[in-house]
Amino acid sequence: MFDWIDRRIAALCCLAPGDLSRLGPFFVLYAILFAALTMADGMALTLFLGRVGADRLPLSYGLTAIGSMVAVGAYLRMARHRSAPGVFQSILIGVSGVFLISWAAGLGLLGDAPGRAAPAVFFAAREIALVLVLAHFGTFLQEYFTRVDLNRILPIVYAGGRFGGLAGGAMLEHLGPALGVLQLAPVISTLMLAGAFVVAILAKRLPPAPDDPITPVSDSANASGGLARSPLFRCLVLSSGLFMIVRWFLNYEYNHFFEHHFSSEAELAAFLGWYTQWALLASFVVQLFVVNRLVRSAGLRGAVALTVVLLLIGMGRNLWELTLLAAVWSRLLETELRFGLRNPINQLVTNQFSRPDRLRVRAWTLGALNPVAALIGSIALGTLQLTGLSSWIPPFGFALALLHALASLALIRHLQDPASASPTPHPSRAPRIVSRARFAQSSRIV
């Protein structure tokens, strides 16, 4: 009976038989982490808009970017000397400690100045935590899955984040108004410590993955020793950097609307909790059932093109006066669809590099490029504000989205989708045990 259920679910999610039992613990880990990160996002946003104000967002973006650069620099140094599980535990324990200290500051236990700074610290800490978790989780997975495995299981494992986000949204909606938004910080800290405990268990019980059984995508620039010479890498850096700048324009626009639309912290926290649950449910369905099928039917190039079109639609709508529906669509693009659709597709782009280069690509894009893009976005938004050109923010953001579309077209030209592939055998007709190499040959995602 269990084997039949396993085959049915594997067919539904485009997995090989046996994948579910292997990816299950990582799905649970990612769910725990994103339950914490979702609560942190809603809590930080609510406290910042309620106690600081949306007009200070550009400055906060810049400070967050600088903090991210420092954190990523420390992360890269630590990653060279410690194991992937050990680094992950350090990240999660460190984030937990920052949230506890900021909670104490917010309560006024550390003095007036730290108390006033607490909302800004929460805002920056939740973004830095997200950058570090996203940057390292793929590296952590790489320790236990080969390239062939990752191409199949990545969208499903990352769907665990959407599942955990549903729980985090529910806690934000109900616990925030009941306990007070600030009192969510110890809950977030506890979940981060739980994630560190799960990482320790997985590191102790699971064997490392063997070397990749297939040859990496041919790239003469990579082979000659230098990512900077790779056209694929250069296009990825350009398109990803522009996307992250556009992301901060979206963030500013919908947050500015939320600040004036909601009258209290409790009202905003309850709305964000309610919205997050439905948005993450949609994102969960997309990531679990759509991403693999989209890549297999339209190819990786078609999947990347879809994310570009959705971003253009969102930025184009913001050229007119925002409504609640338009602001929600902007947040959906900037947050939930970024996690549920764009990030898994971007991970598949990253998987076209060799295994040693994947760590470097993730470090560049998530660790170095994203903070630089946030700093550029902060300077651009702050300049438009200070010069009295706030009305130019939407058209400027749309122009950046057009540049992102052009960069993405260049990226698409360098992606390699198989010209043809045989269909995946239906699990009901396939033998009970399917070799990884055989499954890899039948999957268009590889």
Short mmCIF file of C-alpha atoms in Angstrom, two decimals:
data_model
loop_
_atom_site.label_atom_id
_atom_site.label_comp_id
_atom_site.label_asym_id
_atom_site.label_seq_id
_atom_site.Cartn_x
_atom_site.Cartn_y
_atom_site.Cartn_z
CA MET A 1 0.00 0.00 0.00
CA PHE A 2 2.79 2.42 0.94
CA ASP A 3 4.64 1.63 -2.31
CA TRP A 4 1.50 2.41 -4.32
CA ILE A 5 1.04 5.75 -2.53
CA ASP A 6 4.72 6.55 -3.03
CA ARG A 7 4.42 5.87 -6.77
CA ARG A 8 1.23 7.93 -7.09
CA ILE A 9 2.74 10.94 -5.32
CA ALA A 10 5.98 10.55 -7.28
CA ALA A 11 4.02 10.63 -10.54
CA LEU A 12 2.03 13.67 -9.41
CA CYS A 13 5.18 15.60 -8.44
CA CYS A 14 7.38 14.32 -11.31
CA LEU A 15 9.68 12.41 -8.94
CA ALA A 16 11.45 9.09 -9.14
CA PRO A 17 10.30 6.25 -6.85
CA GLY A 18 12.02 6.52 -3.48
CA ASP A 19 12.62 10.27 -3.72
CA LEU A 20 9.93 11.12 -1.19
CA SER A 21 11.56 9.30 1.71
CA ARG A 22 14.92 10.92 0.95
CA LEU A 23 13.69 14.48 0.54
CA GLY A 24 11.15 14.37 3.41
CA PRO A 25 13.51 15.49 6.22
CA PHE A 26 14.76 18.43 4.13
CA PHE A 27 11.18 19.41 3.32
CA VAL A 28 10.45 19.50 7.07
CA LEU A 29 13.61 21.52 7.79
CA TYR A 30 12.76 24.13 5.17
CA ALA A 31 9.20 24.30 6.49
CA ILE A 32 10.47 25.09 10.00
CA LEU A 33 12.82 27.77 8.74
CA PHE A 34 10.22 29.48 6.60
CA ALA A 35 7.64 29.40 9.35
CA ALA A 36 10.14 31.49 11.31
CA LEU A 37 11.12 33.71 8.37
CA THR A 38 7.49 34.37 7.41
CA MET A 39 6.66 35.47 10.94
CA ALA A 40 9.84 37.57 11.03
CA ASP A 41 8.90 39.30 7.78
CA GLY A 42 5.39 40.20 8.96
CA MET A 43 6.59 41.23 12.42
CA ALA A 44 9.46 43.38 11.10
CA LEU A 45 7.31 45.07 8.46
CA THR A 46 4.52 45.83 10.93
CA LEU A 47 6.86 47.29 13.57
CA PHE A 48 8.80 49.33 11.01
CA LEU A 49 5.77 50.89 9.31
CA GLY A 50 4.03 51.50 12.65
CA ARG A 51 7.00 52.97 14.56
CA VAL A 52 9.40 54.30 11.91
CA GLY A 53 7.41 54.95 8.72
CA ALA A 54 7.64 54.02 5.04
CA ASP A 55 9.57 57.19 4.16
CA ARG A 56 12.58 55.72 5.99
CA LEU A 57 12.51 52.51 3.92
CA PRO A 58 15.22 53.59 1.41
CA LEU A 59 17.64 54.30 4.26
CA SER A 60 16.79 50.96 5.83
CA TYR A 61 17.39 49.19 2.51
CA GLY A 62 20.88 50.69 2.41
CA LEU A 63 21.71 49.72 5.99
CA THR A 64 20.34 46.24 5.34
CA ALA A 65 22.56 45.92 2.27
CA ILE A 66 25.66 46.91 4.23
CA GLY A 67 24.75 44.47 6.99
CA SER A 68 24.24 41.73 4.39
CA MET A 69 27.67 42.34 2.90
CA VAL A 70 29.30 42.04 6.31
CA ALA A 71 27.31 38.90 7.15
CA VAL A 72 28.04 37.26 3.80
CA GLY A 73 31.75 38.04 4.13
CA ALA A 74 31.78 36.32 7.51
CA TYR A 75 29.76 33.45 6.03
CA LEU A 76 32.18 32.88 3.15
CA ARG A 77 35.15 32.88 5.51
CA MET A 78 33.43 30.42 7.83
CA ALA A 79 32.36 28.20 4.91
CA ARG A 80 35.99 27.68 3.91
CA HIS A 81 36.91 26.16 7.26
CA ARG A 82 33.79 24.38 8.49
CA SER A 83 31.45 21.71 7.18
CA ALA A 84 28.18 22.69 5.48
CA PRO A 85 26.06 21.43 8.42
CA GLY A 86 28.29 23.23 10.92
CA VAL A 87 27.98 26.50 9.01
CA PHE A 88 24.21 26.11 8.81
CA GLN A 89 23.94 25.55 12.55
CA SER A 90 26.03 28.67 13.22
CA ILE A 91 23.77 30.76 10.95
CA LEU A 92 20.57 29.60 12.63
CA ILE A 93 21.88 29.94 16.19
CA GLY A 94 23.23 33.41 15.37
CA VAL A 95 19.89 34.57 13.90
CA SER A 96 18.11 33.22 16.96
CA GLY A 97 20.38 35.23 19.23
CA VAL A 98 19.89 38.46 17.26
CA PHE A 99 16.11 38.17 17.50
CA LEU A 100 16.26 37.54 21.24
CA ILE A 101 18.53 40.55 21.84
CA SER A 102 16.35 42.76 19.63
CA TRP A 103 13.26 41.57 21.51
CA ALA A 104 14.85 42.60 24.80
CA ALA A 105 15.74 45.98 23.27
CA GLY A 106 12.19 46.43 22.00
CA LEU A 107 10.88 45.84 25.52
CA GLY A 108 13.11 48.64 26.77
CA LEU A 109 15.36 46.34 28.80
CA LEU A 110 18.53 47.66 27.13
CA GLY A 111 17.77 51.37 27.26
CA ASP A 112 15.89 53.96 25.21
CA ALA A 113 18.19 54.16 22.16
CA PRO A 114 18.29 50.38 21.53
CA GLY A 115 14.52 50.30 22.01
CA ARG A 116 13.99 52.92 19.30
CA ALA A 117 16.40 51.08 16.99
CA ALA A 118 14.74 47.67 17.50
CA PRO A 119 12.24 47.94 14.55
CA ALA A 120 15.05 48.80 12.14
CA VAL A 121 17.19 45.95 13.52
CA PHE A 122 14.33 43.49 13.05
CA PHE A 123 13.80 44.76 9.48
CA ALA A 124 17.47 44.28 8.61
CA ALA A 125 17.87 41.00 10.55
CA ARG A 126 15.01 39.27 8.79
CA GLU A 127 16.45 40.19 5.36
CA ILE A 128 19.99 39.14 6.30
CA ALA A 129 18.67 35.88 7.76
CA LEU A 130 16.79 35.22 4.52
CA VAL A 131 19.89 35.88 2.41
CA LEU A 132 22.05 33.54 4.50
CA VAL A 133 19.45 30.76 4.64
CA LEU A 134 18.81 30.91 0.88
CA ALA A 135 22.53 31.12 0.13
CA HIS A 136 23.47 28.13 2.27
CA PHE A 137 20.46 25.83 2.02
CA GLY A 138 21.34 24.89 -1.58
CA THR A 139 24.91 24.16 -0.51
CA PHE A 140 23.61 22.06 2.37
CA LEU A 141 21.40 20.06 -0.01
CA GLN A 142 24.35 19.54 -2.33
CA GLU A 143 26.03 17.54 0.43
CA TYR A 144 23.32 14.86 0.27
CA PHE A 145 21.99 14.89 -3.33
CA THR A 146 23.68 14.65 -6.73
CA ARG A 147 22.97 17.04 -9.60
CA VAL A 148 20.46 14.58 -11.10
CA ASP A 149 18.65 14.34 -7.77
CA LEU A 150 18.65 18.10 -7.25
CA ASN A 151 17.09 18.81 -10.64
CA ARG A 152 14.11 16.67 -9.64
CA ILE A 153 13.72 17.34 -5.94
CA LEU A 154 14.61 21.04 -5.64
CA PRO A 155 11.11 22.39 -6.43
CA ILE A 156 9.56 19.90 -4.01
CA VAL A 157 11.99 20.58 -1.16
CA TYR A 158 11.59 24.32 -1.63
CA ALA A 159 7.83 23.83 -1.51
CA GLY A 160 8.41 22.99 2.16
CA GLY A 161 9.09 26.69 2.61
CA ARG A 162 5.61 27.50 1.35
CA PHE A 163 4.12 24.88 3.69
CA GLY A 164 5.98 26.33 6.66
CA GLY A 165 5.03 29.82 5.58
CA LEU A 166 1.36 28.86 5.87
CA ALA A 167 1.93 27.97 9.51
CA GLY A 168 3.96 31.14 10.04
CA GLY A 169 1.20 33.25 8.48
CA ALA A 170 -1.44 31.66 10.71
CA MET A 171 0.66 32.38 13.81
CA LEU A 172 1.22 35.95 12.63
CA GLU A 173 -2.51 36.48 12.07
CA HIS A 174 -3.66 35.06 15.42
CA LEU A 175 -0.73 35.40 17.83
CA GLY A 176 0.30 38.90 16.71
CA PRO A 177 -2.93 40.68 17.78
CA ALA A 178 -3.36 38.40 20.81
CA LEU A 179 0.15 38.63 22.30
CA GLY A 180 1.43 41.80 20.69
CA VAL A 181 3.52 41.88 17.53
CA LEU A 182 6.81 42.24 19.42
CA GLN A 183 6.14 39.06 21.41
CA LEU A 184 6.53 36.99 18.25
CA ALA A 185 10.31 37.41 18.42
CA PRO A 186 10.88 34.61 21.01
CA VAL A 187 8.73 32.28 18.90
CA ILE A 188 10.87 33.04 15.84
CA SER A 189 14.04 32.48 17.86
CA THR A 190 12.77 29.10 19.09
CA LEU A 191 11.96 27.93 15.56
CA MET A 192 15.46 28.87 14.39
CA LEU A 193 16.96 26.80 17.21
CA ALA A 194 14.69 23.91 16.22
CA GLY A 195 16.05 24.18 12.67
CA ALA A 196 19.62 24.01 13.98
CA PHE A 197 18.70 20.86 15.91
CA VAL A 198 17.25 19.22 12.77
CA VAL A 199 20.43 20.08 10.83
CA ALA A 200 22.51 18.37 13.52
CA ILE A 201 20.36 15.21 13.30
CA LEU A 202 20.56 15.09 9.48
CA ALA A 203 24.33 15.58 9.52
CA LYS A 204 24.73 12.72 11.98
CA ARG A 205 22.42 10.21 10.27
CA LEU A 206 22.70 10.79 6.51
CA PRO A 207 25.67 9.80 4.32
CA PRO A 208 27.13 12.36 1.89
CA ALA A 209 26.17 12.20 -1.78
CA PRO A 210 28.54 10.63 -4.32
CA ASP A 211 30.10 12.71 -7.08
CA ASP A 212 27.81 13.83 -9.89
CA PRO A 213 27.09 10.90 -12.22
CA ILE A 214 26.65 13.14 -15.27
CA THR A 215 28.94 15.61 -16.99
CA PRO A 216 28.29 19.30 -16.25
CA VAL A 217 27.00 21.57 -19.00
CA SER A 218 29.87 22.36 -21.34
CA ASP A 219 31.24 25.83 -20.79
CA SER A 220 34.69 26.57 -22.15
CA ALA A 221 34.99 29.65 -19.97
CA ASN A 222 34.39 27.64 -16.84
CA ALA A 223 36.77 24.94 -18.00
CA SER A 224 39.51 27.50 -18.60
CA GLY A 225 39.21 28.67 -15.01
CA GLY A 226 37.08 31.73 -14.41
CA LEU A 227 33.39 32.30 -13.89
CA ALA A 228 33.81 35.89 -15.04
CA ARG A 229 34.59 34.55 -18.52
CA SER A 230 31.38 32.55 -18.69
CA PRO A 231 28.64 34.23 -20.78
CA LEU A 232 26.04 32.31 -18.79
CA PHE A 233 27.41 33.63 -15.50
CA ARG A 234 27.64 37.22 -16.73
CA CYS A 235 24.06 37.17 -18.00
CA LEU A 236 22.87 35.56 -14.77
CA VAL A 237 24.58 38.25 -12.69
CA LEU A 238 23.10 41.06 -14.80
CA SER A 239 19.54 39.72 -14.85
CA SER A 240 19.58 38.75 -11.16
CA GLY A 241 21.01 42.12 -10.13
CA LEU A 242 18.35 44.04 -12.05
CA PHE A 243 15.63 41.81 -10.63
CA MET A 244 16.76 42.54 -7.07
CA ILE A 245 16.76 46.29 -7.71
CA VAL A 246 13.25 46.06 -9.15
CA ARG A 247 12.27 43.97 -6.15
CA TRP A 248 13.08 46.84 -3.78
CA PHE A 249 11.02 49.24 -5.90
CA LEU A 250 8.08 46.84 -5.54
CA ASN A 251 8.75 46.59 -1.81
CA TYR A 252 8.73 50.36 -1.38
CA GLU A 253 5.57 50.88 -3.43
CA TYR A 254 3.32 48.37 -1.67
CA ASN A 255 4.70 49.19 1.80
CA HIS A 256 4.05 52.89 1.24
CA PHE A 257 0.46 52.00 0.39
CA PHE A 258 0.06 49.69 3.42
CA GLU A 259 1.30 52.38 5.81
CA HIS A 260 -1.57 54.70 4.88
CA HIS A 261 -4.22 52.04 4.32
CA PHE A 262 -4.07 50.35 7.75
CA SER A 263 -4.70 52.26 10.95
CA SER A 264 -2.83 50.15 13.56
CA GLU A 265 -0.07 47.56 14.02
CA ALA A 266 -2.58 44.89 15.02
CA GLU A 267 -4.70 45.51 11.91
CA LEU A 268 -1.71 45.35 9.59
CA ALA A 269 -0.29 42.22 11.29
CA ALA A 270 -3.67 40.45 11.06
CA PHE A 271 -3.99 41.35 7.38
CA LEU A 272 -0.46 40.24 6.56
CA GLY A 273 -1.02 36.96 8.40
CA TRP A 274 -4.30 36.31 6.54
CA TYR A 275 -2.86 37.34 3.18
CA THR A 276 0.33 35.33 3.66
CA GLN A 277 -1.57 32.10 4.25
CA TRP A 278 -3.53 32.37 0.99
CA ALA A 279 -0.55 33.65 -0.99
CA LEU A 280 1.70 30.87 0.26
CA LEU A 281 -1.00 28.28 -0.42
CA ALA A 282 -1.05 29.43 -4.04
CA SER A 283 2.76 29.50 -4.09
CA PHE A 284 2.85 26.01 -2.55
CA VAL A 285 0.60 24.62 -5.30
CA VAL A 286 2.67 26.34 -7.99
CA GLN A 287 5.96 25.02 -6.62
CA LEU A 288 4.73 21.51 -5.90
CA PHE A 289 2.72 20.83 -9.04
CA VAL A 290 3.53 23.49 -11.64
CA VAL A 291 7.27 24.25 -11.67
CA ASN A 292 8.47 20.79 -12.71
CA ARG A 293 5.73 20.51 -15.34
CA LEU A 294 6.42 24.02 -16.60
CA VAL A 295 10.11 23.28 -17.06
CA ARG A 296 9.41 19.93 -18.69
CA SER A 297 6.84 21.35 -21.11
CA ALA A 298 8.18 24.85 -21.88
CA GLY A 299 11.81 24.16 -21.07
CA LEU A 300 14.00 26.16 -18.72
CA ARG A 301 14.04 29.01 -21.22
CA GLY A 302 10.26 29.22 -21.30
CA ALA A 303 10.07 29.12 -17.50
CA VAL A 304 12.52 32.02 -17.19
CA ALA A 305 10.53 33.97 -19.79
CA LEU A 306 7.32 33.52 -17.79
CA THR A 307 8.87 35.09 -14.68
CA VAL A 308 9.98 38.06 -16.77
CA VAL A 309 6.49 38.63 -18.18
CA LEU A 310 4.88 38.47 -14.72
CA LEU A 311 7.30 41.09 -13.39
CA LEU A 312 6.61 43.41 -16.32
CA ILE A 313 2.86 43.12 -15.70
CA GLY A 314 3.30 44.01 -12.03
CA MET A 315 5.56 47.00 -12.61
CA GLY A 316 3.36 48.19 -15.46
CA ARG A 317 0.27 48.18 -13.22
CA ASN A 318 2.06 50.34 -10.66
CA LEU A 319 2.33 53.16 -13.19
CA TRP A 320 -1.22 54.04 -12.09
CA GLU A 321 -2.49 54.83 -8.59
CA LEU A 322 -2.28 51.81 -6.32
CA THR A 323 -5.29 50.01 -4.92
CA LEU A 324 -5.23 47.32 -2.25
CA LEU A 325 -5.46 44.65 -4.95
CA ALA A 326 -2.55 46.14 -6.91
CA ALA A 327 -0.46 46.46 -3.74
CA VAL A 328 -1.18 42.82 -2.89
CA TRP A 329 -0.15 41.78 -6.42
CA SER A 330 3.12 43.69 -5.98
CA ARG A 331 3.83 41.90 -2.71
CA LEU A 332 2.94 38.56 -4.29
CA LEU A 333 5.50 39.16 -7.03
CA GLU A 334 8.15 40.46 -4.64
CA THR A 335 7.79 37.73 -2.04
CA GLU A 336 5.66 34.61 -2.53
CA LEU A 337 6.06 34.14 -6.30
CA ARG A 338 9.74 34.95 -5.94
CA PHE A 339 10.10 32.06 -3.51
CA GLY A 340 7.62 29.70 -5.15
CA LEU A 341 8.34 30.25 -8.85
CA ARG A 342 11.41 32.31 -9.60
CA ASN A 343 13.81 30.90 -6.98
CA PRO A 344 13.33 27.21 -7.95
CA ILE A 345 13.75 28.14 -11.63
CA ASN A 346 16.83 30.17 -10.78
CA GLN A 347 18.24 27.20 -8.87
CA LEU A 348 17.86 25.10 -12.03
CA VAL A 349 19.80 27.77 -13.91
CA THR A 350 22.52 27.58 -11.25
CA ASN A 351 22.59 23.80 -11.62
CA GLN A 352 23.91 24.23 -15.16
CA PHE A 353 27.29 25.06 -13.63
CA SER A 354 29.69 22.42 -12.34
CA ARG A 355 29.33 21.30 -8.73
CA PRO A 356 32.30 23.32 -7.37
CA ASP A 357 31.14 26.41 -9.27
CA ARG A 358 27.58 26.22 -7.90
CA LEU A 359 28.77 27.31 -4.45
CA ARG A 360 30.61 30.26 -6.00
CA VAL A 361 27.62 31.22 -8.15
CA ARG A 362 25.27 31.14 -5.14
CA ALA A 363 27.75 33.13 -3.08
CA TRP A 364 28.00 35.77 -5.81
CA THR A 365 24.31 36.06 -6.63
CA LEU A 366 22.76 35.66 -3.18
CA GLY A 367 25.62 36.82 -1.00
CA ALA A 368 27.36 39.63 -2.89
CA LEU A 369 25.11 40.67 -5.77
CA ASN A 370 21.88 40.95 -3.79
CA PRO A 371 23.27 43.35 -1.15
CA VAL A 372 24.88 45.49 -3.87
CA ALA A 373 21.57 45.58 -5.75
CA ALA A 374 19.76 46.52 -2.54
CA LEU A 375 22.25 49.35 -1.97
CA ILE A 376 21.75 50.62 -5.52
CA GLY A 377 17.97 50.43 -5.08
CA SER A 378 18.28 52.30 -1.78
CA ILE A 379 20.33 55.08 -3.36
CA ALA A 380 17.96 55.37 -6.34
CA LEU A 381 14.83 55.50 -4.16
CA GLY A 382 16.43 57.88 -1.67
CA THR A 383 17.59 60.21 -4.44
CA LEU A 384 14.13 60.34 -6.00
CA GLN A 385 12.66 61.09 -2.57
CA LEU A 386 15.14 63.80 -1.59
CA THR A 387 14.86 65.58 -4.94
CA GLY A 388 11.07 65.71 -4.74
CA LEU A 389 10.60 63.23 -7.57
CA SER A 390 8.70 60.54 -5.66
CA SER A 391 6.10 60.44 -8.43
CA TRP A 392 8.85 59.17 -10.74
CA ILE A 393 9.44 56.05 -8.65
CA PRO A 394 6.89 53.85 -10.53
CA PRO A 395 8.06 54.79 -14.07
CA PHE A 396 11.72 54.47 -13.01
CA GLY A 397 10.96 51.00 -11.61
CA PHE A 398 9.19 50.02 -14.83
CA ALA A 399 12.21 51.13 -16.88
CA LEU A 400 14.39 48.90 -14.71
CA ALA A 401 11.96 46.02 -15.31
CA LEU A 402 12.39 46.54 -19.07
CA LEU A 403 16.18 46.39 -18.66
CA HIS A 404 15.74 43.20 -16.63
CA ALA A 405 13.69 41.73 -19.47
CA LEU A 406 16.47 42.48 -21.97
CA ALA A 407 19.10 40.95 -19.68
CA SER A 408 16.91 37.88 -19.22
CA LEU A 409 16.64 37.46 -23.00
CA ALA A 410 20.44 37.37 -23.12
CA LEU A 411 20.43 34.81 -20.30
CA ILE A 412 17.90 32.65 -22.14
CA ARG A 413 20.18 32.54 -25.18
CA HIS A 414 22.91 30.85 -23.11
CA LEU A 415 20.70 28.32 -21.33
CA GLN A 416 20.77 24.76 -22.56
CA ASP A 417 17.50 22.89 -22.84
CA PRO A 418 17.70 19.38 -24.32
CA ALA A 419 16.47 19.42 -27.88
CA SER A 420 14.53 16.24 -27.32
CA ALA A 421 13.85 13.86 -24.51
CA SER A 422 11.96 10.69 -24.16
CA PRO A 423 8.94 10.84 -21.88
CA THR A 424 9.33 9.79 -18.28
CA PRO A 425 8.06 6.24 -17.79
CA HIS A 426 4.80 6.11 -15.91
CA PRO A 427 5.56 4.85 -12.40
CA SER A 428 2.79 2.26 -12.56
CA ARG A 429 4.52 0.61 -15.52
CA ALA A 430 8.06 1.13 -14.35
CA PRO A 431 9.99 -1.30 -12.19
CA ARG A 432 9.92 -0.64 -8.50
CA ILE A 433 13.54 0.52 -8.43
CA VAL A 434 14.65 2.96 -11.11
CA SER A 435 18.31 3.83 -11.38
CA ARG A 436 19.23 7.49 -11.06
CA ALA A 437 21.08 7.51 -14.36
CA ARG A 438 18.09 6.07 -16.22
CA PHE A 439 15.72 8.57 -14.66
CA ALA A 440 18.13 11.40 -15.50
CA GLN A 441 18.05 10.46 -19.18
CA SER A 442 14.25 10.70 -19.22
CA SER A 443 13.96 14.03 -17.44
CA ARG A 444 13.99 17.28 -19.40
CA ILE A 445 14.99 19.20 -16.29
CA VAL A 446 18.45 17.66 -16.24
#
